[in-house]
Amino acid sequence: SEAGLETKLEAQSQRLVASTKNLEDARAEVSRLTSTYTDLMADLESEVSSGQIEIEQLREGLRVSVSDDIIFASGSADLDPIGRQVLDKVSQKLQKLDYTIEVQGHTDDRGLKASLRSRYPSNWELAAARASRVVRLMQEQGIDGSRLRVVSFASFQPLVPNENAESRSQNRRIEIRLKPRSGQSVRDFALPRAGD
């Protein structure tokens, strides 16, 4: 019937409008991510060039990896003044994006020194404490706590094999991952990672 055809065409038209809006929203989100990535690279140029920080744009979000050596005082979960400055810069940029921020703590595979074992029974607790300290700083900087997550990987996601002091130093890190909130996705429109 003509009425049935009209109803069908109207429904198709509404779906087309919705999918166009979703595409525009996704493109706008990719643009915001790219801008944040570019700003972070510029603001942290010296730290990136010295290898203390890695910043990568992922298919869905960003990854900022920061060496424990520049964030924390040696053998503790207390922020170093230089680490605080770096995290302040990162926090200011991340406030603009309505993304979940997952802060991951990673350690090397060495056991803890006796001085640390009294506070942290294992690398699980140390990595969690360090990630938690970063999250607290981000919240102090004005990022809504509902956007923040703390995850501890201890020594179980190394970047490189723990073969020597240099490789272990690479594995001791904080990774800050921006992830779309549930229901959001920019998968089809974000820039591909190297190797994808």
mmCIF file of C-alpha atoms in Angstrom:
data_model
loop_
_atom_site.group_PDB
_atom_site.id
_atom_site.type_symbol
_atom_site.label_atom_id
_atom_site.label_comp_id
_atom_site.label_asym_id
_atom_site.label_seq_id
_atom_site.Cartn_x
_atom_site.Cartn_y
_atom_site.Cartn_z
ATOM 1 C CA SER A 1 0.000 0.000 0.000
ATOM 2 C CA GLU A 2 1.032 3.583 -0.507
ATOM 3 C CA ALA A 3 0.800 4.358 3.250
ATOM 4 C CA GLY A 4 3.013 1.370 4.061
ATOM 5 C CA LEU A 5 5.592 2.460 1.464
ATOM 6 C CA GLU A 6 5.596 5.995 2.876
ATOM 7 C CA THR A 7 6.165 4.659 6.413
ATOM 8 C CA LYS A 8 9.048 2.513 5.158
ATOM 9 C CA LEU A 9 10.648 5.436 3.287
ATOM 10 C CA GLU A 10 10.290 7.686 6.362
ATOM 11 C CA ALA A 11 11.989 5.057 8.551
ATOM 12 C CA GLN A 12 14.837 4.694 6.016
ATOM 13 C CA SER A 13 15.221 8.462 5.878
ATOM 14 C CA GLN A 14 15.453 8.679 9.682
ATOM 15 C CA ARG A 15 18.092 5.915 9.747
ATOM 16 C CA LEU A 16 20.123 7.743 7.105
ATOM 17 C CA VAL A 17 19.980 10.990 9.095
ATOM 18 C CA ALA A 18 21.046 9.134 12.278
ATOM 19 C CA SER A 19 23.946 7.360 10.566
ATOM 20 C CA THR A 20 25.123 10.653 8.998
ATOM 21 C CA LYS A 21 25.082 12.287 12.442
ATOM 22 C CA ASN A 22 27.016 9.324 13.919
ATOM 23 C CA LEU A 23 29.605 9.647 11.155
ATOM 24 C CA GLU A 24 29.949 13.392 11.766
ATOM 25 C CA ASP A 25 30.246 12.836 15.546
ATOM 26 C CA ALA A 26 32.908 10.165 15.031
ATOM 27 C CA ARG A 27 34.891 12.399 12.689
ATOM 28 C CA ALA A 28 34.688 15.271 15.191
ATOM 29 C CA GLU A 29 35.923 12.919 17.945
ATOM 30 C CA VAL A 30 38.867 11.788 15.801
ATOM 31 C CA SER A 31 39.682 15.435 15.133
ATOM 32 C CA ARG A 32 39.674 16.180 18.896
ATOM 33 C CA LEU A 33 41.884 13.140 19.566
ATOM 34 C CA THR A 34 44.333 14.148 16.841
ATOM 35 C CA SER A 35 44.461 17.685 18.214
ATOM 36 C CA THR A 36 45.121 16.369 21.744
ATOM 37 C CA TYR A 37 47.834 14.045 20.401
ATOM 38 C CA THR A 38 49.488 16.947 18.518
ATOM 39 C CA ASP A 39 49.278 19.255 21.566
ATOM 40 C CA LEU A 40 50.776 16.613 23.882
ATOM 41 C CA MET A 41 53.619 15.925 21.434
ATOM 42 C CA ALA A 42 54.382 19.671 21.287
ATOM 43 C CA ASP A 43 54.076 20.293 25.057
ATOM 44 C CA LEU A 44 56.195 17.271 25.978
ATOM 45 C CA GLU A 45 58.667 17.484 23.089
ATOM 46 C CA SER A 46 61.796 17.274 25.244
ATOM 47 C CA GLU A 47 60.459 14.325 27.277
ATOM 48 C CA VAL A 48 59.396 12.505 24.080
ATOM 49 C CA SER A 49 62.732 13.130 22.337
ATOM 50 C CA SER A 50 64.663 11.894 25.386
ATOM 51 C CA GLY A 51 62.601 8.676 25.431
ATOM 52 C CA GLN A 52 61.008 9.353 28.831
ATOM 53 C CA ILE A 53 57.507 9.493 27.335
ATOM 54 C CA GLU A 54 55.850 7.733 24.421
ATOM 55 C CA ILE A 55 52.601 9.039 22.954
ATOM 56 C CA GLU A 56 50.656 6.982 20.445
ATOM 57 C CA GLN A 57 47.319 7.552 18.740
ATOM 58 C CA LEU A 58 45.380 4.297 18.739
ATOM 59 C CA ARG A 59 42.353 3.211 16.727
ATOM 60 C CA GLU A 60 40.214 4.120 19.739
ATOM 61 C CA GLY A 61 41.909 6.688 21.929
ATOM 62 C CA LEU A 62 45.447 7.542 22.963
ATOM 63 C CA ARG A 63 48.251 5.834 24.858
ATOM 64 C CA VAL A 64 50.695 7.862 26.945
ATOM 65 C CA SER A 65 53.493 5.795 28.462
ATOM 66 C CA VAL A 66 55.672 7.480 31.088
ATOM 67 C CA SER A 67 58.777 6.030 32.698
ATOM 68 C CA ASP A 68 58.463 5.472 36.451
ATOM 69 C CA ASP A 69 61.909 7.060 36.760
ATOM 70 C CA ILE A 70 60.555 10.523 35.961
ATOM 71 C CA ILE A 71 57.229 10.269 37.805
ATOM 72 C CA PHE A 72 58.167 8.769 41.157
ATOM 73 C CA ALA A 73 60.828 9.236 43.749
ATOM 74 C CA SER A 74 63.057 6.164 43.753
ATOM 75 C CA GLY A 75 61.472 3.110 45.376
ATOM 76 C CA SER A 76 58.191 4.782 46.316
ATOM 77 C CA ALA A 77 54.754 5.816 45.082
ATOM 78 C CA ASP A 78 55.456 9.482 45.929
ATOM 79 C CA LEU A 79 55.435 11.874 42.967
ATOM 80 C CA ASP A 80 58.705 13.461 41.938
ATOM 81 C CA PRO A 81 58.383 17.250 41.263
ATOM 82 C CA ILE A 82 59.342 16.762 37.594
ATOM 83 C CA GLY A 83 56.857 13.896 37.287
ATOM 84 C CA ARG A 84 54.150 16.107 38.761
ATOM 85 C CA GLN A 85 54.851 18.794 36.115
ATOM 86 C CA VAL A 86 54.612 16.229 33.307
ATOM 87 C CA LEU A 87 51.357 14.790 34.664
ATOM 88 C CA ASP A 88 49.922 18.307 35.113
ATOM 89 C CA LYS A 89 50.485 18.957 31.385
ATOM 90 C CA VAL A 90 48.923 15.629 30.428
ATOM 91 C CA SER A 91 45.918 16.215 32.724
ATOM 92 C CA GLN A 92 45.207 19.655 31.264
ATOM 93 C CA LYS A 93 45.045 18.202 27.747
ATOM 94 C CA LEU A 94 42.891 15.222 28.754
ATOM 95 C CA GLN A 95 40.241 17.413 30.398
ATOM 96 C CA LYS A 96 38.992 18.396 26.924
ATOM 97 C CA LEU A 97 38.049 14.850 25.915
ATOM 98 C CA ASP A 98 34.985 13.013 27.193
ATOM 99 C CA TYR A 99 36.850 9.714 27.376
ATOM 100 C CA THR A 100 37.449 7.179 30.119
ATOM 101 C CA ILE A 101 41.027 7.486 31.386
ATOM 102 C CA GLU A 102 42.582 4.191 32.468
ATOM 103 C CA VAL A 103 45.841 4.540 34.376
ATOM 104 C CA GLN A 104 47.868 1.325 34.305
ATOM 105 C CA GLY A 105 50.728 0.514 36.681
ATOM 106 C CA HIS A 106 53.533 -1.734 35.371
ATOM 107 C CA THR A 107 56.658 -3.018 37.139
ATOM 108 C CA ASP A 108 59.652 -5.106 36.148
ATOM 109 C CA ASP A 109 59.984 -8.744 37.244
ATOM 110 C CA ARG A 110 62.273 -8.094 40.191
ATOM 111 C CA GLY A 111 61.038 -8.655 43.731
ATOM 112 C CA LEU A 112 60.714 -5.648 45.991
ATOM 113 C CA LYS A 113 63.476 -4.405 48.269
ATOM 114 C CA ALA A 114 63.018 -5.093 51.953
ATOM 115 C CA SER A 115 62.340 -1.390 52.562
ATOM 116 C CA LEU A 116 59.363 -1.532 50.173
ATOM 117 C CA ARG A 117 57.966 -4.895 51.255
ATOM 118 C CA SER A 118 56.730 -3.444 54.528
ATOM 119 C CA ARG A 119 54.293 -1.225 52.548
ATOM 120 C CA TYR A 120 53.725 -3.291 49.398
ATOM 121 C CA PRO A 121 53.603 -7.086 49.726
ATOM 122 C CA SER A 122 54.243 -7.523 45.973
ATOM 123 C CA ASN A 123 54.569 -5.742 42.634
ATOM 124 C CA TRP A 124 50.770 -5.898 42.308
ATOM 125 C CA GLU A 125 50.331 -3.479 45.202
ATOM 126 C CA LEU A 126 53.229 -1.218 44.176
ATOM 127 C CA ALA A 127 51.912 -0.861 40.594
ATOM 128 C CA ALA A 128 48.388 -0.208 41.901
ATOM 129 C CA ALA A 129 49.633 2.392 44.409
ATOM 130 C CA ARG A 130 51.558 4.257 41.707
ATOM 131 C CA ALA A 131 48.617 4.212 39.281
ATOM 132 C CA SER A 132 46.330 5.379 42.110
ATOM 133 C CA ARG A 133 48.638 8.290 42.883
ATOM 134 C CA VAL A 134 48.493 9.409 39.242
ATOM 135 C CA VAL A 135 44.682 9.163 39.260
ATOM 136 C CA ARG A 136 44.485 11.239 42.459
ATOM 137 C CA LEU A 137 46.613 13.940 40.842
ATOM 138 C CA MET A 138 44.367 13.944 37.756
ATOM 139 C CA GLN A 139 41.298 14.348 39.928
ATOM 140 C CA GLU A 140 43.034 17.180 41.814
ATOM 141 C CA GLN A 141 43.590 18.798 38.399
ATOM 142 C CA GLY A 142 39.835 18.805 37.766
ATOM 143 C CA ILE A 143 39.226 15.571 35.845
ATOM 144 C CA ASP A 144 35.926 14.006 36.929
ATOM 145 C CA GLY A 145 36.569 10.906 39.052
ATOM 146 C CA SER A 146 33.849 8.997 37.177
ATOM 147 C CA ARG A 147 36.122 9.045 34.105
ATOM 148 C CA LEU A 148 39.121 7.534 35.906
ATOM 149 C CA ARG A 149 40.183 3.891 36.323
ATOM 150 C CA VAL A 150 43.164 2.295 38.089
ATOM 151 C CA VAL A 151 44.608 -0.980 36.788
ATOM 152 C CA SER A 152 47.639 -2.923 38.032
ATOM 153 C CA PHE A 153 49.472 -5.278 35.685
ATOM 154 C CA ALA A 154 52.462 -5.773 38.019
ATOM 155 C CA SER A 155 55.197 -7.394 35.871
ATOM 156 C CA PHE A 156 52.883 -9.333 33.569
ATOM 157 C CA GLN A 157 52.758 -7.008 30.542
ATOM 158 C CA PRO A 158 56.399 -6.111 29.876
ATOM 159 C CA LEU A 159 57.261 -3.986 26.841
ATOM 160 C CA VAL A 160 60.517 -5.882 26.408
ATOM 161 C CA PRO A 161 62.078 -8.986 28.032
ATOM 162 C CA ASN A 162 63.509 -8.204 31.497
ATOM 163 C CA GLU A 163 67.085 -9.019 30.463
ATOM 164 C CA ASN A 164 69.102 -6.181 31.987
ATOM 165 C CA ALA A 165 68.827 -2.917 33.936
ATOM 166 C CA GLU A 166 67.885 -0.912 30.835
ATOM 167 C CA SER A 167 65.072 -3.244 29.752
ATOM 168 C CA ARG A 168 63.738 -3.466 33.316
ATOM 169 C CA SER A 169 63.697 0.336 33.429
ATOM 170 C CA GLN A 170 61.540 0.382 30.247
ATOM 171 C CA ASN A 171 59.079 -2.019 31.836
ATOM 172 C CA ARG A 172 58.642 0.089 34.988
ATOM 173 C CA ARG A 173 56.093 2.563 33.691
ATOM 174 C CA ILE A 174 52.699 4.194 33.950
ATOM 175 C CA GLU A 175 50.476 3.932 30.897
ATOM 176 C CA ILE A 176 47.574 6.346 30.499
ATOM 177 C CA ARG A 177 44.970 4.997 28.076
ATOM 178 C CA LEU A 178 42.103 7.051 26.716
ATOM 179 C CA LYS A 179 39.155 4.832 25.862
ATOM 180 C CA PRO A 180 35.722 5.778 24.512
ATOM 181 C CA ARG A 181 32.970 5.749 27.112
ATOM 182 C CA SER A 182 30.523 2.852 26.706
ATOM 183 C CA GLY A 183 28.400 3.352 23.621
ATOM 184 C CA GLN A 184 30.988 5.570 21.914
ATOM 185 C CA SER A 185 33.126 4.259 19.099
ATOM 186 C CA VAL A 186 35.443 5.890 16.603
ATOM 187 C CA ARG A 187 36.917 2.561 15.426
ATOM 188 C CA ASP A 188 36.131 3.040 11.750
ATOM 189 C CA PHE A 189 37.345 6.602 11.530
ATOM 190 C CA ALA A 190 40.468 6.849 13.727
ATOM 191 C CA LEU A 191 43.953 6.797 12.286
ATOM 192 C CA PRO A 192 45.432 3.297 11.887
ATOM 193 C CA ARG A 193 48.325 2.333 14.141
ATOM 194 C CA ALA A 194 51.647 1.424 12.613
ATOM 195 C CA GLY A 195 51.458 -2.211 11.618
ATOM 196 C CA ASP A 196 47.644 -2.310 11.400
#
